[in-house]
Short mmCIF file of C-alpha atoms in Angstrom, two decimals:
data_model
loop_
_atom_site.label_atom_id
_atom_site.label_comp_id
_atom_site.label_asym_id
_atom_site.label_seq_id
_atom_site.Cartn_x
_atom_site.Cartn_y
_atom_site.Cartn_z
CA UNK P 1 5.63 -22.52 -19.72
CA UNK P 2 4.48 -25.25 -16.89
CA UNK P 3 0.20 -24.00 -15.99
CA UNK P 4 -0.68 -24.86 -12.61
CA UNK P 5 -3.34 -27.26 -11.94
CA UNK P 6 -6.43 -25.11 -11.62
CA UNK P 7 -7.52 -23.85 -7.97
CA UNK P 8 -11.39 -24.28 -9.24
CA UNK P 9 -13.05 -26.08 -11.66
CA UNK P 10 -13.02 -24.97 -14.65
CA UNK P 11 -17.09 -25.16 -15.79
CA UNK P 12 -18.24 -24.24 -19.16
CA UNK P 13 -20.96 -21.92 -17.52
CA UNK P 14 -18.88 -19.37 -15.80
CA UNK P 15 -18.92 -16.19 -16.90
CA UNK P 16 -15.31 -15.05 -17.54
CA UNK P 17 -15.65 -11.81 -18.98
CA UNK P 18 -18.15 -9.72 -17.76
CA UNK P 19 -17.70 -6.98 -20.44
CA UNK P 20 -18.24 -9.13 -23.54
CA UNK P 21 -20.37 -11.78 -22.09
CA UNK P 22 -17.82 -14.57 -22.77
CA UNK P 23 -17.78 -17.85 -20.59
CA UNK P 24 -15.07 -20.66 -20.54
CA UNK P 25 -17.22 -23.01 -22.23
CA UNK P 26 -17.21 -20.11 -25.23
CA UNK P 27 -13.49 -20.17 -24.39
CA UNK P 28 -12.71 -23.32 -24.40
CA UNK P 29 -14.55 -24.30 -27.54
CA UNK P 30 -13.08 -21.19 -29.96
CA UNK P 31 -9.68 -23.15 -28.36
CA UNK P 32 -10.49 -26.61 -29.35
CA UNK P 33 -11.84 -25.42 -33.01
CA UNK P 34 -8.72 -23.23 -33.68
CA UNK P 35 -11.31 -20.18 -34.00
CA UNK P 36 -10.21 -17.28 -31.11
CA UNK P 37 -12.09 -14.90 -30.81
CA UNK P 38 -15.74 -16.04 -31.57
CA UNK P 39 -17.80 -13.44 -33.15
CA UNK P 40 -18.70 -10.81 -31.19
CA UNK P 41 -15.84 -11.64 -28.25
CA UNK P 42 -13.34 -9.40 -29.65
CA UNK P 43 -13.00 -7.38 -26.82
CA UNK P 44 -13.00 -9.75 -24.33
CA UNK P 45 -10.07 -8.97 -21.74
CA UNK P 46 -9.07 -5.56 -23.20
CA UNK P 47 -12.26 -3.46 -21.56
CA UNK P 48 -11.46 -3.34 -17.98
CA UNK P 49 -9.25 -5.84 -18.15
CA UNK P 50 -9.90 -7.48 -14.25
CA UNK P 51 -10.40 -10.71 -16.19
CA UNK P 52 -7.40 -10.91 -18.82
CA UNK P 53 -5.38 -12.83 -16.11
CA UNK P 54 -7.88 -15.45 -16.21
CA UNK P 55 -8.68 -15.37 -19.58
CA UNK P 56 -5.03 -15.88 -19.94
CA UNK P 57 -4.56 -18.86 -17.76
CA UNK P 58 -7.77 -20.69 -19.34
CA UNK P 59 -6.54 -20.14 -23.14
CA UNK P 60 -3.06 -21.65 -21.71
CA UNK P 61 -4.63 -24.56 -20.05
CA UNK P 62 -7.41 -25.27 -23.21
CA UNK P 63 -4.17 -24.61 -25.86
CA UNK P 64 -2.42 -27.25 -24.15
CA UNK P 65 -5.07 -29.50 -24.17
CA UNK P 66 -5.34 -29.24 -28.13
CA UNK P 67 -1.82 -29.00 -28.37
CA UNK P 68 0.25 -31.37 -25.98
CA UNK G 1 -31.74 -3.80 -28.04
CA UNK G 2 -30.22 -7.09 -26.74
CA UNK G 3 -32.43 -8.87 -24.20
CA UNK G 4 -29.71 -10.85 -23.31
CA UNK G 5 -28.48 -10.41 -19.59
CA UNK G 6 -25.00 -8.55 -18.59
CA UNK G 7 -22.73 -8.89 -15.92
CA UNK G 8 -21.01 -6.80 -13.31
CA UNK G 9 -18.66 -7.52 -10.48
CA UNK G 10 -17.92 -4.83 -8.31
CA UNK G 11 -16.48 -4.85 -4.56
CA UNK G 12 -15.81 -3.25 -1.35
CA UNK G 13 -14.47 -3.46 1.75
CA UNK G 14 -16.07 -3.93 5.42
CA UNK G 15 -13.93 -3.09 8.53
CA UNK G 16 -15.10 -3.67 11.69
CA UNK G 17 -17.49 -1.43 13.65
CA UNK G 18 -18.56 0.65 11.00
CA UNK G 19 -21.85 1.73 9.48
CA UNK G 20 -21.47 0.55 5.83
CA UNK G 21 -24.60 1.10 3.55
CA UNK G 22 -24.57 -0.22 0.17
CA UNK G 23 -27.01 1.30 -2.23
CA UNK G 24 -27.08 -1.75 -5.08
CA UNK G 25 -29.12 0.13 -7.34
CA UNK G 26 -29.04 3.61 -7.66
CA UNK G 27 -31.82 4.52 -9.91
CA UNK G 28 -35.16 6.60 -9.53
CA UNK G 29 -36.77 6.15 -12.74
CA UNK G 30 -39.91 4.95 -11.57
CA UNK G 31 -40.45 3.60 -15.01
CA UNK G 32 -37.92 1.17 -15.15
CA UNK G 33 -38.77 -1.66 -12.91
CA UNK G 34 -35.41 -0.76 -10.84
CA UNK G 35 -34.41 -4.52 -10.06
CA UNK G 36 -30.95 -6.33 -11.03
CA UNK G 37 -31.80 -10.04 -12.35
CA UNK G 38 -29.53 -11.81 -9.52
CA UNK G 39 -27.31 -11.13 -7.29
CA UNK G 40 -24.27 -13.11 -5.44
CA UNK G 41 -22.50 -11.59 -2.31
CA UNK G 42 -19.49 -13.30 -1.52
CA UNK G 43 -17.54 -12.45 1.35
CA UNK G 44 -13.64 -13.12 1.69
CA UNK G 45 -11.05 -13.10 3.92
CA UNK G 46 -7.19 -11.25 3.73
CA UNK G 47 -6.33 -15.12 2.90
CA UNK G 48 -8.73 -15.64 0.26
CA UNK G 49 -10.89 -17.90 1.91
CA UNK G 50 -14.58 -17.41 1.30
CA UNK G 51 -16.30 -16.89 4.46
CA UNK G 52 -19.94 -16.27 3.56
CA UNK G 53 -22.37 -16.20 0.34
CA UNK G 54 -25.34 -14.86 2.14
CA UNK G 55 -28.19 -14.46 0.16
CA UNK G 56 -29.70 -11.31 -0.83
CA UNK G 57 -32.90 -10.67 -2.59
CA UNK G 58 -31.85 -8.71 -5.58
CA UNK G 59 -34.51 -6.13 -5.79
CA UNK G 60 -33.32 -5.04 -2.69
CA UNK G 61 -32.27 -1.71 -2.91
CA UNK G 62 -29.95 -0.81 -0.02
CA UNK G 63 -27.69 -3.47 2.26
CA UNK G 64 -26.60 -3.08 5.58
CA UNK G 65 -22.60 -4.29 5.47
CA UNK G 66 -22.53 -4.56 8.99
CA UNK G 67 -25.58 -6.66 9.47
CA UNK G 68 -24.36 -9.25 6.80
CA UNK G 69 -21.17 -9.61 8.20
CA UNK G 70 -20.83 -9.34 11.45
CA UNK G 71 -23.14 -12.37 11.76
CA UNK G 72 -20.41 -14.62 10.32
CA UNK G 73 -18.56 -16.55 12.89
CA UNK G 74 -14.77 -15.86 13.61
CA UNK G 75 -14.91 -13.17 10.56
CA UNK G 76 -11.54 -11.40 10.30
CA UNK G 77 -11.15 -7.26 10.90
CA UNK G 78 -11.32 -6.65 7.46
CA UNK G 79 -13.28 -8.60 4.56
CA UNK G 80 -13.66 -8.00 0.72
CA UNK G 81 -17.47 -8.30 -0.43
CA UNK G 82 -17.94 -9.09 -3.56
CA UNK G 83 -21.51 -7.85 -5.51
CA UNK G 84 -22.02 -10.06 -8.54
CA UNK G 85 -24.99 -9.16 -10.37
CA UNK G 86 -26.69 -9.72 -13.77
CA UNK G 87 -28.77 -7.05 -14.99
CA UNK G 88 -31.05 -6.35 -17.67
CA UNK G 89 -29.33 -3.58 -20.12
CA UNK G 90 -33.04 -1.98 -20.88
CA UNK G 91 -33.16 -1.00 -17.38
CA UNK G 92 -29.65 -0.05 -16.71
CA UNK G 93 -28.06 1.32 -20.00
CA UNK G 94 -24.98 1.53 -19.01
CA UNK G 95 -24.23 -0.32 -15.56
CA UNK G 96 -25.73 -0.60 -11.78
CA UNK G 97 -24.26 2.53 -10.47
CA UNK G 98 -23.72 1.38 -6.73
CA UNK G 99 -23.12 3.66 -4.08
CA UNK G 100 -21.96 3.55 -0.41
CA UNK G 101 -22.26 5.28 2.96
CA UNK G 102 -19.63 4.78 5.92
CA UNK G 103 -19.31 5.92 9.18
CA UNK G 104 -17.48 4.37 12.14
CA UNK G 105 -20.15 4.03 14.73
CA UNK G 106 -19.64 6.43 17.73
CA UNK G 107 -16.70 8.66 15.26
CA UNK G 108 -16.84 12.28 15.34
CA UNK G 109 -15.26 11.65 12.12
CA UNK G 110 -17.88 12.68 8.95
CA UNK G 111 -19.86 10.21 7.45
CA UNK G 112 -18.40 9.01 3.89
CA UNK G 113 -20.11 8.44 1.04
CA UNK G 114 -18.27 6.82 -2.47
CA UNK G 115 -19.16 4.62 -5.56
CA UNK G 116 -18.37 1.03 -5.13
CA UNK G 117 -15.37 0.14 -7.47
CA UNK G 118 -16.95 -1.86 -10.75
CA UNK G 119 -14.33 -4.11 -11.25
CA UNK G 120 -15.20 -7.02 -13.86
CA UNK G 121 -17.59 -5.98 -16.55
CA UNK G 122 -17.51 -2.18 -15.75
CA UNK G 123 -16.51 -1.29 -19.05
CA UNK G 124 -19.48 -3.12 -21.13
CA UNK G 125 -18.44 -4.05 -24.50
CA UNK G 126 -21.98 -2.56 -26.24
CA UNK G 127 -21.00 0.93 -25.01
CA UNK G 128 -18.09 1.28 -27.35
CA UNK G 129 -15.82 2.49 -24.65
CA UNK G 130 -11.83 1.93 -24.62
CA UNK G 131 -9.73 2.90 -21.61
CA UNK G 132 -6.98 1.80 -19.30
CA UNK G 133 -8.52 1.11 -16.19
CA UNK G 134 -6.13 -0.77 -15.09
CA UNK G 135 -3.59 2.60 -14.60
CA UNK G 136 -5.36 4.68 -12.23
CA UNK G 137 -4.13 7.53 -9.91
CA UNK G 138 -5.48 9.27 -7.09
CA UNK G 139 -4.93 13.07 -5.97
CA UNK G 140 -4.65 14.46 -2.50
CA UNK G 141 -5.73 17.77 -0.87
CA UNK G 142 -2.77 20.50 -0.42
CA UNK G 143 -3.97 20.55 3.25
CA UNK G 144 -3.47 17.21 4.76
CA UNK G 145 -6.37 15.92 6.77
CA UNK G 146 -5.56 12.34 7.24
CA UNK G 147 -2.68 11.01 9.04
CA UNK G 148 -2.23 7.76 8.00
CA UNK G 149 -3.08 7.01 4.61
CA UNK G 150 -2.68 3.28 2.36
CA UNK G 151 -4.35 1.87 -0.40
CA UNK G 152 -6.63 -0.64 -0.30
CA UNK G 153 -6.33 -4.16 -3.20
CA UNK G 154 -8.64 -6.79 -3.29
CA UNK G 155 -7.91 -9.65 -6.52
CA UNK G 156 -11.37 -10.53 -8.25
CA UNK G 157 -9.56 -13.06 -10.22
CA UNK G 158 -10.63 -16.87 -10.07
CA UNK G 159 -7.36 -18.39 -11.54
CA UNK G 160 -4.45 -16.02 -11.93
CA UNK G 161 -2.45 -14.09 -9.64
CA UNK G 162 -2.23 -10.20 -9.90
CA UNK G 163 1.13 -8.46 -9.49
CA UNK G 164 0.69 -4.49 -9.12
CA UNK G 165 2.69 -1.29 -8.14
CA UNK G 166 1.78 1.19 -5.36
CA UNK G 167 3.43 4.63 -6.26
CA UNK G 168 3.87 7.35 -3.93
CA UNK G 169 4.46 10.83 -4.96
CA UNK G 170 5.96 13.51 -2.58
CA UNK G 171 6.93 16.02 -4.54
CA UNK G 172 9.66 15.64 -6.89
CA UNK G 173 10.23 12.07 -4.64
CA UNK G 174 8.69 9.07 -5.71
CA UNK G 175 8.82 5.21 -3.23
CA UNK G 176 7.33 2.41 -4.80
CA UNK G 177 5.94 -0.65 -3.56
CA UNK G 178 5.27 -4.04 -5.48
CA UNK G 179 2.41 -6.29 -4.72
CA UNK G 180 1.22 -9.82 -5.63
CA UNK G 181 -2.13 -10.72 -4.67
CA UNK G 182 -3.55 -14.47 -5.04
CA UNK G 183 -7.09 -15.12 -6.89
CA UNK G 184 -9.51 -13.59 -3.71
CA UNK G 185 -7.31 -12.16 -1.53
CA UNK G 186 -6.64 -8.40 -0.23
CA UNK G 187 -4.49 -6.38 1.57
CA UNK G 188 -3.60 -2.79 2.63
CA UNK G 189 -0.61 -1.13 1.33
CA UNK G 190 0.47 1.75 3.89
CA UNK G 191 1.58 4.94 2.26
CA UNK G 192 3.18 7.06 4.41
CA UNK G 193 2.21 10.45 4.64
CA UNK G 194 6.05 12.28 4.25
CA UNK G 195 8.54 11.57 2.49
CA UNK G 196 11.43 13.41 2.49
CA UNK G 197 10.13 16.22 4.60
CA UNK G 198 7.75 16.51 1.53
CA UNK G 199 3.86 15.64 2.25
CA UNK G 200 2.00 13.23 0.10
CA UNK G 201 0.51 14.26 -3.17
CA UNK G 202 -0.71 11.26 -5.50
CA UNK G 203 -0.74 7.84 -5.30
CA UNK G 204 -0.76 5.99 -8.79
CA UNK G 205 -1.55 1.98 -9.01
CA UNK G 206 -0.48 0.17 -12.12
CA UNK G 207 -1.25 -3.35 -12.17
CA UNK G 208 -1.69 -5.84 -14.87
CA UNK G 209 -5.23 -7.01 -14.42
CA UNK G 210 -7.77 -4.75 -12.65
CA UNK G 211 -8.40 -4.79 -8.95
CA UNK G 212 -10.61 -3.60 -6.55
CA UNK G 213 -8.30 -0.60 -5.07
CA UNK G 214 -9.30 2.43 -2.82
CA UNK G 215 -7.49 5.07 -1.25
CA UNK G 216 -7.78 5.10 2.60
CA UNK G 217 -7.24 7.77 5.09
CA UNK G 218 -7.24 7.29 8.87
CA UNK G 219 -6.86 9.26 12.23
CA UNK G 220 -3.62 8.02 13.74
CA UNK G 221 -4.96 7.29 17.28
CA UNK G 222 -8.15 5.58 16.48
CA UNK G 223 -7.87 4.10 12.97
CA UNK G 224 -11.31 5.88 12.08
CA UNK G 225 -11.57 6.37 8.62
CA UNK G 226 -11.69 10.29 7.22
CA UNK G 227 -11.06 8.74 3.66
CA UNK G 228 -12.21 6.02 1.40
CA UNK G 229 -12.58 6.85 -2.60
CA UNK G 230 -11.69 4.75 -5.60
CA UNK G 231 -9.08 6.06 -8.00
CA UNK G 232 -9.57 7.53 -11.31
CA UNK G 233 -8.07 6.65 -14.36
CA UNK G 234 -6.53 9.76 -15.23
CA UNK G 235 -2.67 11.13 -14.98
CA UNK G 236 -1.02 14.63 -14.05
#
């Protein structure tokens, strides 16, 4: 599946889910090191769930960077 | 008891010529210092586009909609604000409860009050809570006392697109509607008020990711607004 080149930067301080606390740099490193979810982040998406489409896209984007 | 800061993003929507009173922190214990930690208001167009991140001191305690925007140049009829705040859990256990008053100015129509919809982080993780909130339904009066009703979607989203369903229920009749709203962007879905020769009775919105959605009812003639209520996450 093709991910579109991101509409904003994608900087390791934003918060991406606001339930768990989780930002992309978080994201992006648990991609990198093979370890999703970090401790404590297990939730992350599945509370209310307004950022799983994000949270989505990023883990795409990072997995393809580890994986091209 | 974490120390750490949490997050909430919650949103509304401003139409032009009303009186639109946000109460960002409804709490009275005059023990608690009664302040969020920061807060962002972003203000966005049907199109996405961000208009406007005026600041606002966050231990203010009630904002004037109509002041904020209606100083932006060119702003559209309709624009999504956006309220993100971090806040200290000791002082708000659960979340910012924010509240809202609205009243077209000049309207013989009653003044409405509603909670502002809590879209990203409204379910905090330390609470232990598990729900769909992303299935939510809304119930109307036997009597009807609107005349036009729709639904209301805003995307928080900063990446993905959101594609959602707008179910209408007239009886044993039910139309649907699809949706697909880009990162930012809103819209109003009309829901007509018979079907069938039956008269509206729910509404349901399923969507993948959670949006900022309210139910809307309007006088015909004017467009004043007689309703404007979140959903609730429960089913009949």
């Amino acid at each position: 599946m093709s991910v579109p080149a991101a509409p904003e930067e994608l900087s390791d301080g934003i918060l991406l889910c606001y339930c768990t606390a989780l930002t992309i740099g978080e994201l992006r490193q648990a991609c990198a090191s093979g370890n999703w979810p970090p401790a404590g982040k297990e939730q992350s998406g599945k509370l209310c769930t307004g950022c799983l489409g994000d949270l989505l896209y990023c883990q795409r984007r990072f997995d393809s960077i580890r994986r091209p | 008891m974490s120390s750490s800061l949490s997050a909430l993003l919650s949103a509304t929507f401003y139409e032009r010529g009303d009186d639109h009173l946000v109460e960002l922190i409804h709490q009275r214990d005059t023990a608690a210092h009664r302040r969020l930690h920061s807060l962002d208001v972003a203000v966005y167009d049907p199109a996405g586009k961000l208009l406007a991140t005026p600041p606002v001191d966050p231990g203010r305690e009630v904002l004037d909609l109509g002041a904020l925007v209606e100083e932006i140049p060119g702003v559209p009829d309709r624009v999504m604000v956006a309220f993100d705040t971090r806040y200290d859990e000791r002082i708000f256990p659960y979340r910012p409860h924010q509240y809202a008053y609205l009243h077209r100015r000049g309207s013989t129509a009653p003044a409405l009050y509603y909670a502002v919809n809590a879209v990203l982080g409204g379910v905090p993780d330390r609470i232990g809570v598990t729900t769909m909130n992303n299935f939510e339904t809304y119930l109307f009066r036997r009597a009807p006392f609107a005349e036009r009703y729709s639904v209301l979607l805003g995307c928080l989203s900063r990446f993905a697109a959101v594609e959602a369903q707008v179910y209408a229920h007239y009886g044993r009749e039910r139309t649907s509607r699809e949706v697909r709203l880009e990162p930012r962007t809103h819209l109003e879905v009309e829901v007509p008020a018979e079907h069938g020769g039956e008269r509206l009775d729910r509404v349901e919105l399923k969507a993948l990711f959670r949006l900022a959605a309210y139910v809307v009812g309007r006088r015909a003639a004017t467009g004043e607004l007689v309703l404007f209520d979140h959903l609730f996450t429960y089913f009949k």
